[in-house]
Coordinates of C-alpha atoms in Angstrom, one line a residue:
M1 CA -187.2 -35.8 -14.7
L2 CA -185.8 -38.5 -17.1
Q3 CA -184.0 -41.2 -15.1
S4 CA -182.9 -43.6 -17.7
L5 CA -183.2 -44.6 -21.3
S6 CA -182.9 -48.2 -22.7
I7 CA -182.6 -48.7 -26.5
R8 CA -182.6 -51.9 -28.3
D9 CA -182.0 -52.5 -32.1
I10 CA -182.7 -49.0 -33.4
V11 CA -180.8 -48.2 -36.6
L12 CA -177.1 -48.3 -35.5
I13 CA -177.8 -48.8 -31.8
E14 CA -177.8 -52.5 -30.9
A15 CA -178.1 -52.2 -27.1
L16 CA -177.7 -49.0 -25.0
D17 CA -178.6 -48.2 -21.4
L18 CA -178.2 -44.6 -20.2
D19 CA -178.8 -43.1 -16.8
F20 CA -179.4 -39.4 -16.4
G21 CA -179.1 -37.0 -13.4
S22 CA -180.3 -33.6 -12.7
G23 CA -178.7 -30.4 -14.0
L24 CA -177.1 -30.0 -17.4
S25 CA -176.1 -33.1 -19.4
V26 CA -174.2 -32.5 -22.7
L27 CA -174.0 -34.9 -25.6
T28 CA -171.2 -34.5 -28.1
G29 CA -169.6 -36.5 -30.8
E30 CA -168.4 -36.3 -34.3
T31 CA -170.8 -35.5 -37.1
G32 CA -172.6 -38.7 -38.2
A33 CA -171.9 -40.4 -34.9
G34 CA -175.6 -41.0 -34.3
K35 CA -176.8 -38.1 -32.1
S36 CA -180.0 -37.8 -34.3
I37 CA -180.6 -41.6 -33.7
L38 CA -180.6 -41.0 -29.9
L39 CA -183.1 -38.2 -30.2
D40 CA -185.2 -40.3 -32.6
S41 CA -185.2 -43.2 -30.1
L42 CA -186.4 -40.8 -27.4
G43 CA -189.0 -39.4 -29.7
L44 CA -190.3 -42.8 -30.3
A45 CA -190.9 -43.3 -26.7
L46 CA -192.6 -39.9 -26.5
G47 CA -195.2 -40.9 -29.1
N48 CA -193.6 -39.9 -32.4
R49 CA -194.6 -41.8 -35.5
A50 CA -193.5 -45.4 -35.4
D51 CA -191.4 -45.8 -38.5
S52 CA -190.4 -49.3 -39.3
G53 CA -187.2 -47.9 -40.8
L54 CA -185.9 -47.4 -37.3
V55 CA -185.5 -51.2 -36.8
R56 CA -181.9 -52.3 -37.0
Q57 CA -181.2 -54.3 -40.0
G58 CA -181.7 -58.0 -39.5
R59 CA -183.9 -57.6 -36.4
D60 CA -187.6 -58.3 -36.0
K61 CA -188.4 -55.2 -33.8
A62 CA -187.0 -52.2 -32.0
Q63 CA -187.7 -51.1 -28.5
V64 CA -187.2 -48.1 -26.3
T65 CA -187.9 -47.8 -22.6
A66 CA -187.8 -44.5 -20.7
S67 CA -188.1 -44.1 -17.0
F68 CA -189.2 -40.9 -15.3
D69 CA -189.6 -39.6 -11.8
A70 CA -193.1 -40.3 -10.5
P71 CA -195.4 -37.4 -11.2
P72 CA -196.7 -35.6 -8.0
A73 CA -199.9 -37.0 -6.7
K74 CA -202.1 -34.1 -7.7
S75 CA -200.2 -32.8 -10.8
K76 CA -201.8 -32.2 -14.1
L77 CA -200.0 -35.3 -15.4
A78 CA -201.0 -37.5 -12.6
T79 CA -204.6 -36.4 -13.0
Y80 CA -204.5 -37.0 -16.8
L81 CA -203.0 -40.5 -16.4
Q82 CA -205.6 -41.5 -13.8
D83 CA -208.4 -40.1 -16.0
S84 CA -207.0 -42.3 -18.8
D85 CA -207.1 -45.4 -16.6
I86 CA -203.4 -45.6 -16.1
D87 CA -202.5 -46.8 -12.6
L88 CA -199.8 -45.0 -10.7
E89 CA -198.0 -46.4 -7.7
P90 CA -197.0 -43.7 -5.2
G91 CA -193.3 -43.1 -5.3
E92 CA -192.7 -45.6 -8.2
P93 CA -191.1 -44.3 -11.5
L94 CA -193.2 -43.7 -14.6
I95 CA -192.0 -46.1 -17.1
I96 CA -192.9 -45.7 -20.9
K97 CA -192.1 -48.5 -23.3
R98 CA -192.6 -48.4 -27.1
S99 CA -191.7 -51.1 -29.7
V100 CA -192.0 -51.1 -33.5
K101 CA -191.9 -54.1 -35.8
A102 CA -189.8 -54.4 -38.9
D103 CA -192.9 -55.3 -40.9
G104 CA -194.9 -52.4 -39.4
G105 CA -197.1 -51.8 -36.4
S106 CA -196.2 -50.7 -32.9
R107 CA -197.2 -51.1 -29.3
A108 CA -197.0 -48.8 -26.4
F109 CA -197.1 -49.2 -22.7
I110 CA -197.2 -46.9 -19.7
N111 CA -196.3 -48.7 -16.4
D112 CA -197.0 -52.0 -18.2
Q113 CA -200.5 -51.0 -19.3
P114 CA -201.3 -50.8 -23.0
C115 CA -202.0 -47.2 -24.3
S116 CA -202.6 -45.5 -27.6
A117 CA -199.9 -43.4 -29.5
A118 CA -202.1 -40.4 -28.9
L119 CA -202.1 -40.9 -25.1
L120 CA -198.3 -41.4 -25.3
R121 CA -197.9 -38.1 -27.2
E122 CA -199.9 -36.2 -24.7
V123 CA -198.0 -37.7 -21.8
G124 CA -194.6 -37.2 -23.5
G125 CA -195.4 -33.6 -24.1
Q126 CA -195.8 -33.0 -20.4
L127 CA -192.7 -34.9 -19.6
I128 CA -190.2 -33.5 -22.1
E129 CA -189.7 -30.5 -24.3
I130 CA -187.5 -31.0 -27.3
H131 CA -186.3 -27.9 -29.1
G132 CA -184.6 -28.6 -32.4
Q133 CA -184.1 -26.9 -35.7
H134 CA -187.2 -28.4 -37.2
D135 CA -189.3 -28.5 -34.0
D136 CA -192.9 -27.4 -34.5
R137 CA -194.1 -27.8 -30.9
G138 CA -193.1 -26.3 -27.6
L139 CA -192.5 -22.6 -27.7
I140 CA -192.8 -22.4 -31.5
N141 CA -196.4 -23.5 -31.4
P142 CA -198.7 -20.4 -30.9
K143 CA -201.3 -22.7 -29.2
G144 CA -199.1 -22.8 -26.1
H145 CA -198.2 -19.1 -25.9
R146 CA -201.3 -18.1 -24.0
A147 CA -200.5 -20.6 -21.2
L148 CA -196.9 -19.5 -21.0
L149 CA -197.8 -15.9 -20.7
D150 CA -200.4 -16.7 -18.0
I151 CA -197.9 -18.7 -16.0
Y152 CA -195.4 -15.8 -16.4
A153 CA -198.1 -13.4 -15.1
S154 CA -199.1 -15.7 -12.3
V155 CA -202.8 -15.3 -13.2
D156 CA -205.6 -17.5 -11.9
T157 CA -207.8 -18.4 -14.9
G158 CA -210.4 -20.1 -12.7
K159 CA -212.6 -17.0 -12.6
I160 CA -212.7 -16.6 -16.3
K161 CA -213.5 -20.2 -16.8
R162 CA -216.4 -20.0 -14.3
A163 CA -217.8 -16.8 -16.0
Y164 CA -217.5 -18.4 -19.4
D165 CA -219.3 -21.6 -18.3
A166 CA -222.1 -19.5 -16.7
W167 CA -222.4 -17.5 -19.9
Q168 CA -222.6 -20.6 -22.1
S169 CA -225.1 -22.2 -19.8
A170 CA -227.4 -19.2 -20.0
K171 CA -227.0 -19.1 -23.7
E172 CA -227.9 -22.8 -24.1
A173 CA -230.9 -22.4 -21.8
L174 CA -232.2 -19.4 -23.9
D175 CA -231.6 -21.3 -27.2
Q176 CA -233.5 -24.3 -25.8
A177 CA -236.4 -22.1 -24.6
K178 CA -236.6 -20.5 -28.1
E179 CA -236.6 -23.8 -29.7
D180 CA -239.4 -25.0 -27.3
Q181 CA -241.4 -21.8 -28.0
A182 CA -241.1 -22.2 -31.7
S183 CA -242.2 -25.8 -31.5
A184 CA -245.1 -24.9 -29.2
E185 CA -246.2 -22.1 -31.6
K186 CA -246.5 -24.7 -34.4
D187 CA -248.8 -26.8 -32.1
R188 CA -251.0 -23.8 -30.9
E189 CA -253.9 -24.6 -33.3
Y190 CA -253.9 -28.2 -32.3
L191 CA -253.7 -27.4 -28.7
E192 CA -256.4 -24.9 -28.7
H193 CA -258.8 -27.3 -30.6
S194 CA -257.9 -30.3 -28.3
V195 CA -258.3 -28.3 -25.1
A196 CA -261.6 -27.0 -26.3
E197 CA -262.8 -30.4 -27.3
L198 CA -261.7 -32.1 -24.1
S199 CA -263.0 -29.3 -21.9
T200 CA -266.4 -29.5 -23.5
F201 CA -266.5 -33.3 -23.1
A202 CA -265.1 -33.0 -19.6
P203 CA -263.8 -36.6 -19.2
Q204 CA -263.5 -38.0 -15.7
E205 CA -261.0 -40.4 -14.3
G206 CA -262.6 -43.8 -14.0
E207 CA -265.6 -42.8 -16.0
E208 CA -265.3 -45.6 -18.6
Q209 CA -265.5 -48.3 -16.0
E210 CA -268.5 -46.7 -14.3
L211 CA -270.4 -46.3 -17.5
A212 CA -269.6 -49.8 -18.6
L213 CA -270.8 -51.2 -15.3
E214 CA -274.0 -49.2 -15.2
R215 CA -274.7 -50.2 -18.9
A216 CA -274.1 -53.9 -18.2
T217 CA -276.4 -53.6 -15.1
M218 CA -279.2 -52.0 -17.0
M219 CA -279.1 -54.5 -19.7
K220 CA -279.4 -57.3 -17.1
G221 CA -282.4 -55.5 -15.7
E222 CA -284.2 -55.6 -19.0
K223 CA -284.0 -59.4 -18.8
L224 CA -284.9 -59.7 -15.1
T225 CA -287.8 -57.3 -15.0
S226 CA -290.7 -59.8 -15.4
D227 CA -289.3 -62.2 -12.9
L228 CA -288.8 -59.4 -10.3
E229 CA -292.3 -58.1 -10.8
L230 CA -293.8 -61.5 -10.3
I231 CA -291.6 -62.1 -7.1
R232 CA -292.5 -58.7 -5.7
S233 CA -296.2 -59.2 -6.3
S234 CA -296.0 -62.1 -3.7
F235 CA -295.1 -59.5 -1.1
D236 CA -297.4 -56.7 -2.1
G237 CA -301.0 -56.0 -1.1
S238 CA -303.4 -57.4 1.6
E239 CA -303.3 -60.8 0.1
G240 CA -299.5 -60.8 -0.2
G241 CA -297.3 -63.3 1.7
L242 CA -296.0 -60.7 4.1
A243 CA -299.4 -59.4 5.0
S244 CA -300.6 -62.9 5.7
L245 CA -297.7 -63.6 8.0
R246 CA -298.4 -60.4 9.9
A247 CA -302.2 -61.3 10.3
A248 CA -301.2 -64.8 11.6
A249 CA -298.8 -63.3 14.0
R250 CA -301.5 -61.1 15.5
R251 CA -303.9 -64.0 16.0
L252 CA -301.2 -66.1 17.5
D253 CA -300.1 -63.4 19.9
R254 CA -303.6 -63.5 21.4
I255 CA -303.5 -67.2 22.3
A256 CA -299.7 -67.7 22.8
E257 CA -299.9 -67.6 26.6
D258 CA -302.1 -70.7 26.5
H259 CA -299.3 -73.0 25.7
P260 CA -295.5 -72.8 25.6
L261 CA -295.3 -74.2 22.1
L262 CA -297.5 -71.4 20.9
Q263 CA -295.1 -68.9 22.3
Q264 CA -292.2 -70.5 20.5
A265 CA -294.2 -70.6 17.3
L266 CA -294.9 -66.8 17.7
D267 CA -291.1 -66.2 18.2
F268 CA -290.2 -68.0 14.9
L269 CA -293.0 -66.2 13.1
D270 CA -291.7 -62.8 14.3
R271 CA -288.2 -63.6 13.0
A272 CA -289.8 -64.7 9.6
I273 CA -291.6 -61.4 9.3
I274 CA -288.4 -59.4 9.9
D275 CA -286.5 -61.6 7.3
A276 CA -289.3 -61.4 4.9
G277 CA -289.3 -57.5 5.3
E278 CA -285.6 -57.3 4.6
A279 CA -286.0 -59.6 1.6
E280 CA -288.7 -57.2 0.3
D281 CA -286.5 -54.2 0.7
K282 CA -283.6 -56.0 -1.2
L283 CA -286.0 -56.9 -3.9
N284 CA -287.2 -53.3 -4.2
D285 CA -283.6 -52.0 -4.3
A286 CA -282.6 -54.6 -6.9
A287 CA -285.7 -53.6 -8.9
N288 CA -284.6 -49.9 -8.7
A289 CA -281.0 -50.7 -9.6
L290 CA -282.0 -52.9 -12.5
T291 CA -284.6 -50.5 -13.8
F292 CA -284.4 -50.5 -17.5
D293 CA -284.5 -46.9 -18.9
P294 CA -284.2 -47.0 -22.8
Q295 CA -283.2 -43.3 -22.9
R296 CA -280.6 -43.6 -20.2
L297 CA -279.2 -46.6 -21.8
D298 CA -278.9 -44.8 -25.2
D299 CA -277.2 -41.8 -23.5
M300 CA -274.7 -44.1 -21.7
E301 CA -273.8 -45.9 -24.9
T302 CA -273.3 -42.6 -26.7
R303 CA -271.1 -41.3 -23.9
L304 CA -269.1 -44.5 -23.8
F305 CA -268.6 -44.5 -27.5
D306 CA -267.4 -40.9 -27.6
L307 CA -265.1 -41.4 -24.6
R308 CA -263.5 -44.3 -26.3
G309 CA -263.2 -42.4 -29.6
L310 CA -261.5 -39.5 -28.0
A311 CA -259.1 -41.9 -26.3
R312 CA -258.1 -43.5 -29.7
K313 CA -257.8 -40.0 -31.3
H314 CA -255.3 -38.9 -28.7
R315 CA -253.6 -42.3 -28.4
V316 CA -254.2 -42.7 -24.7
E317 CA -256.2 -44.8 -22.4
P318 CA -259.8 -43.4 -21.6
D319 CA -258.7 -43.0 -18.0
K320 CA -255.8 -40.8 -19.1
L321 CA -257.9 -38.2 -20.9
R322 CA -258.4 -36.1 -17.9
A323 CA -254.6 -35.9 -17.2
L324 CA -254.1 -35.2 -21.0
L325 CA -256.5 -32.3 -20.8
V326 CA -254.5 -30.8 -17.9
E327 CA -251.2 -31.4 -19.8
L328 CA -252.4 -29.8 -23.0
D329 CA -253.8 -26.9 -21.1
S330 CA -250.5 -26.2 -19.4
R331 CA -248.7 -26.3 -22.7
L332 CA -251.1 -23.9 -24.2
A333 CA -250.6 -21.6 -21.2
A334 CA -246.9 -21.9 -21.6
I335 CA -247.1 -20.5 -25.1
S336 CA -248.9 -17.5 -23.8
D337 CA -246.4 -17.2 -20.9
G338 CA -243.4 -18.0 -23.1
G339 CA -242.7 -14.4 -23.7
K340 CA -242.1 -13.7 -20.1
S341 CA -239.8 -16.7 -19.7
L342 CA -237.7 -15.6 -22.7
E343 CA -237.4 -12.1 -21.3
A344 CA -236.1 -13.6 -18.0
L345 CA -233.6 -15.9 -19.8
E346 CA -232.4 -13.1 -22.1
A347 CA -231.7 -10.9 -19.1
R348 CA -229.7 -13.8 -17.5
L349 CA -227.8 -14.1 -20.7
A350 CA -226.9 -10.4 -20.8
E351 CA -225.9 -10.5 -17.2
T352 CA -223.6 -13.5 -17.5
K353 CA -222.1 -12.2 -20.7
Q354 CA -221.3 -8.9 -19.0
S355 CA -219.7 -10.8 -16.1
Y356 CA -217.6 -12.8 -18.6
I357 CA -216.5 -9.5 -20.4
A358 CA -215.5 -7.9 -17.1
A359 CA -213.5 -10.9 -16.1
A360 CA -211.8 -11.1 -19.5
E361 CA -210.9 -7.5 -19.5
A362 CA -209.5 -7.8 -16.0
L363 CA -207.4 -10.7 -17.2
R364 CA -206.3 -8.8 -20.3
A365 CA -205.0 -6.0 -18.1
K366 CA -202.8 -8.4 -16.2
R367 CA -201.7 -10.1 -19.5
T368 CA -200.8 -6.8 -21.0
K369 CA -198.7 -5.9 -18.0
A370 CA -197.0 -9.3 -18.1
A371 CA -196.4 -9.1 -21.8
K372 CA -194.4 -5.8 -21.5
A373 CA -192.3 -7.3 -18.7
L374 CA -191.7 -10.4 -20.8
D375 CA -190.7 -8.4 -23.9
K376 CA -188.2 -6.5 -21.8
A377 CA -186.8 -9.6 -20.2
V378 CA -186.4 -11.4 -23.6
A379 CA -184.7 -8.3 -25.1
G380 CA -182.2 -8.4 -22.3
E381 CA -181.3 -12.0 -23.3
L382 CA -180.9 -11.3 -27.1
V383 CA -177.8 -9.2 -27.2
P384 CA -175.4 -11.8 -25.4
L385 CA -176.8 -14.4 -27.9
R386 CA -175.7 -12.4 -30.9
L387 CA -179.3 -11.5 -31.7
D388 CA -178.8 -7.8 -30.9
A389 CA -180.6 -6.8 -34.2
A390 CA -183.6 -8.8 -33.3
K391 CA -186.8 -7.7 -31.7
F392 CA -189.3 -9.7 -29.7
K393 CA -192.9 -8.8 -29.0
T394 CA -195.8 -10.6 -27.3
L395 CA -198.9 -10.0 -29.5
L396 CA -202.1 -9.6 -27.6
E397 CA -205.2 -8.7 -29.5
E398 CA -208.9 -9.2 -28.9
M399 CA -210.5 -12.0 -30.9
P400 CA -214.0 -11.8 -32.5
E401 CA -216.7 -12.8 -30.2
E402 CA -217.3 -16.1 -31.9
R403 CA -213.8 -17.2 -30.8
W404 CA -214.1 -16.1 -27.2
N405 CA -213.5 -19.0 -24.9
S406 CA -212.9 -20.2 -21.3
N407 CA -209.4 -18.6 -21.5
G408 CA -210.6 -15.2 -22.3
M409 CA -211.0 -12.9 -25.4
D410 CA -207.4 -12.6 -26.3
R411 CA -205.2 -14.1 -29.1
I412 CA -201.6 -14.4 -27.8
E413 CA -198.6 -15.1 -30.0
F414 CA -194.9 -14.5 -29.7
L415 CA -193.5 -12.6 -32.6
I416 CA -189.9 -11.7 -33.7
S417 CA -188.0 -9.6 -36.2
T418 CA -184.4 -10.6 -36.9
N419 CA -183.4 -7.7 -39.1
P420 CA -183.7 -3.9 -38.6
G421 CA -186.8 -2.6 -40.1
A422 CA -188.2 -6.0 -40.9
P423 CA -191.8 -6.7 -39.8
L424 CA -192.6 -8.8 -36.8
A425 CA -193.7 -12.3 -37.7
P426 CA -194.3 -15.7 -35.9
L427 CA -191.3 -17.3 -34.4
G428 CA -191.0 -20.4 -36.7
K429 CA -191.5 -18.5 -39.9
I430 CA -188.7 -15.9 -39.5
A431 CA -185.7 -17.4 -37.5
S432 CA -183.1 -19.7 -39.1
G433 CA -182.2 -23.0 -37.3
G434 CA -179.5 -21.4 -35.1
E435 CA -181.4 -18.2 -34.4
L436 CA -184.6 -20.2 -33.6
S437 CA -182.8 -22.3 -31.0
R438 CA -181.2 -19.2 -29.4
F439 CA -184.6 -17.4 -29.4
I440 CA -186.1 -20.4 -27.7
L441 CA -183.3 -20.3 -25.1
A442 CA -183.8 -16.7 -24.4
L443 CA -187.5 -17.3 -23.9
K444 CA -186.9 -20.2 -21.6
V445 CA -184.5 -18.2 -19.5
A446 CA -186.8 -15.2 -19.4
L447 CA -189.9 -17.2 -18.7
A448 CA -188.3 -19.6 -16.2
E449 CA -191.9 -20.9 -15.9
E450 CA -193.2 -23.2 -13.3
G451 CA -195.5 -26.1 -14.4
G452 CA -193.7 -26.9 -17.7
A453 CA -191.9 -30.0 -18.6
K454 CA -189.1 -30.8 -16.1
T455 CA -186.9 -32.1 -18.8
I456 CA -185.8 -30.0 -21.7
I457 CA -183.7 -31.0 -24.7
F458 CA -181.9 -28.6 -26.9
D459 CA -180.6 -30.0 -30.2
E460 CA -177.6 -27.9 -31.5
V461 CA -178.7 -24.6 -29.9
D462 CA -175.2 -23.4 -30.6
R463 CA -175.3 -24.0 -34.4
G464 CA -173.3 -21.3 -36.4
V465 CA -171.9 -19.5 -33.4
G466 CA -168.8 -19.7 -31.3
G467 CA -166.5 -17.8 -29.0
A468 CA -168.3 -15.3 -26.7
V469 CA -171.8 -16.2 -28.0
A470 CA -171.3 -19.8 -27.3
S471 CA -170.1 -19.0 -23.8
A472 CA -173.2 -16.9 -23.3
I473 CA -175.3 -19.8 -24.5
G474 CA -173.5 -22.2 -22.2
D475 CA -174.0 -19.7 -19.3
R476 CA -177.8 -19.6 -19.9
L477 CA -178.1 -23.3 -20.3
S478 CA -176.4 -23.7 -17.0
R479 CA -178.7 -21.1 -15.3
L480 CA -181.7 -22.8 -16.7
S481 CA -180.5 -26.2 -15.5
T482 CA -181.0 -25.1 -11.9
S483 CA -184.8 -25.3 -12.3
A484 CA -185.1 -28.1 -14.9
Q485 CA -183.2 -31.1 -16.2
L486 CA -181.4 -30.2 -19.5
L487 CA -180.0 -32.4 -22.2
V488 CA -178.1 -30.5 -24.9
V489 CA -176.7 -31.9 -28.1
T490 CA -173.7 -29.5 -28.9
H491 CA -170.8 -29.1 -31.1
S492 CA -169.5 -26.2 -29.0
P493 CA -166.7 -26.8 -26.5
Q494 CA -167.8 -23.6 -24.6
V495 CA -171.2 -25.2 -24.2
A496 CA -169.8 -28.7 -23.4
S497 CA -167.6 -27.3 -20.7
K498 CA -170.7 -26.1 -18.8
G499 CA -172.2 -29.6 -18.4
D500 CA -172.7 -31.4 -15.0
A501 CA -172.5 -34.6 -17.0
H502 CA -170.9 -35.3 -20.4
L503 CA -172.0 -38.2 -22.7
L504 CA -169.9 -39.0 -25.8
I505 CA -171.7 -40.5 -28.8
N506 CA -169.4 -42.7 -30.9
K507 CA -169.8 -44.7 -34.1
S508 CA -167.7 -47.7 -34.8
S509 CA -167.4 -50.3 -37.5
D510 CA -165.9 -53.7 -37.9
G511 CA -166.0 -53.5 -41.7
T512 CA -169.4 -55.0 -42.1
V513 CA -171.5 -53.7 -39.2
S514 CA -171.7 -50.2 -37.8
R515 CA -172.6 -49.5 -34.3
T516 CA -173.4 -46.4 -32.3
D517 CA -172.7 -46.3 -28.5
V518 CA -172.8 -43.8 -25.8
K519 CA -170.5 -43.5 -22.8
A520 CA -170.3 -41.3 -19.8
L521 CA -167.0 -39.4 -19.6
D522 CA -164.9 -38.9 -16.5
D523 CA -162.8 -35.8 -15.9
D524 CA -159.9 -37.0 -18.2
G525 CA -162.4 -38.0 -20.8
R526 CA -164.1 -34.7 -20.8
R527 CA -160.8 -32.9 -21.2
Q528 CA -159.9 -35.0 -24.1
E529 CA -163.2 -34.6 -25.8
I530 CA -163.3 -30.9 -25.4
A531 CA -159.9 -30.6 -26.7
R532 CA -160.9 -32.6 -29.8
M533 CA -163.8 -30.2 -30.3
L534 CA -161.4 -27.3 -30.2
S535 CA -158.7 -28.7 -32.5
G536 CA -160.3 -31.5 -34.6
A537 CA -159.0 -35.0 -35.2
D538 CA -155.4 -34.2 -34.1
V539 CA -155.6 -33.2 -30.4
T540 CA -152.8 -30.9 -29.5
D541 CA -151.3 -29.9 -26.1
E542 CA -152.5 -26.4 -26.7
A543 CA -156.1 -27.7 -27.2
R544 CA -155.9 -29.6 -24.0
A545 CA -154.7 -26.5 -22.2
Q546 CA -157.6 -24.6 -23.6
A547 CA -159.9 -27.4 -22.6
D548 CA -158.5 -27.0 -19.1
R549 CA -159.2 -23.4 -19.0
L550 CA -162.8 -23.9 -20.2
L551 CA -163.4 -26.5 -17.6
E552 CA -161.8 -24.4 -14.8
G553 CA -164.0 -21.6 -15.7
V554 CA -167.2 -23.5 -14.9

């Protein structure tokens, strides 16, 4: 709900501070007093285009500050603000401030936090509905008709949204699989050749290092062979060093008991024989390891060259060739198995689409029932508003599949016909200014929707009517104000008499400067203003008496 409005230096308004309460507030004043300036000021705060022409002559800038009740913690508006990084203090009012400079440019703030005009428009649209003769938003905009009908029907759109998301997810998965399959088919020849080539070569992990080490060892062996043979010959045969040590040990063993030193010598000799034996074994092992085999060396060098060549060809390290073979083989297998995967995804797509259609058709049944009830309710409001020749119909038709969405398959639009026999057409294209406002009022009363803006402004909803029709408009505005805060700009005394609060807009001039101000009227002031509306500039006693009767009838 709008709590207050502060205006500084906008056109004829120098400084104005207004407080608003719940219920129905009426704004009256003579033609040209500045009612449109007041609405333009509020529109600026709600994100309308910042026109430098609004700045009062001789001033640098104009500013509007609007204060609203704090949005409920989990409301759509609170969530939207939090998602937009606007901090909210629990229980504190929501304050919107907008300024525009005389030389162009504007700034906007929500709770003292800078925001864009686009954000301001979105927030403003959730705070206030403005219905005027040239309004192209609110109930006139077909984009909002589906949501209004759903609220009227009390339907939960969560199921259709989930079904649509599942359908789209299945569709995306199938499209991606088809794309992958097409890409894989292009690579089939390359994959088959690469897999065959790598399978034939059969690379092993760590093979390059092993081959390089064995090659280096064999090449060392070629250099060391002659030295090794000479060393080994010192050990071999009956004349070799090891054989001589063993013969000496046998002889020494026969005489060792003759003297302690001989026994010690025998012990050292035995250890020498053992060490010499181990040395001979190591020499033999080294000779075997370093054996130079020209054919084996040639084979290793060829394998190593081919291994590194394959690695360069496939742009991987030699040790990664084995893993590459596994990967390419899997991709090749996937091509062959792709048909089965596509069949499963296509079945999933058909299943989720059918679930969506079932949910959408169930939703349409509820909408159809609600549309008939709404048409009947609106028709009941038209006759008292002097729209008895008019017809109202909620159009509900299935859209082509490419336009189905998370809200269902239906296009919903409110249509009217104002003359007998005339075709039904969109709201904003048929009704005149006065008719349009009355149609909107009839719709608002019939819908009485929850979840809409809590503040509604009607600009001259009573234009072109009077008497009983004006009274009917006033009655419906009063009824509607029990569930929402209403601000009504009116020229009708019948409507004005229904207000819970009455604001008088007045323009004054000192000969050089004109000013517009607004003041709240007390009971006597209301009586005088309604009498003026009845009789014109010269207020008569008869007009005052009629004003009393209107006020007493509230």
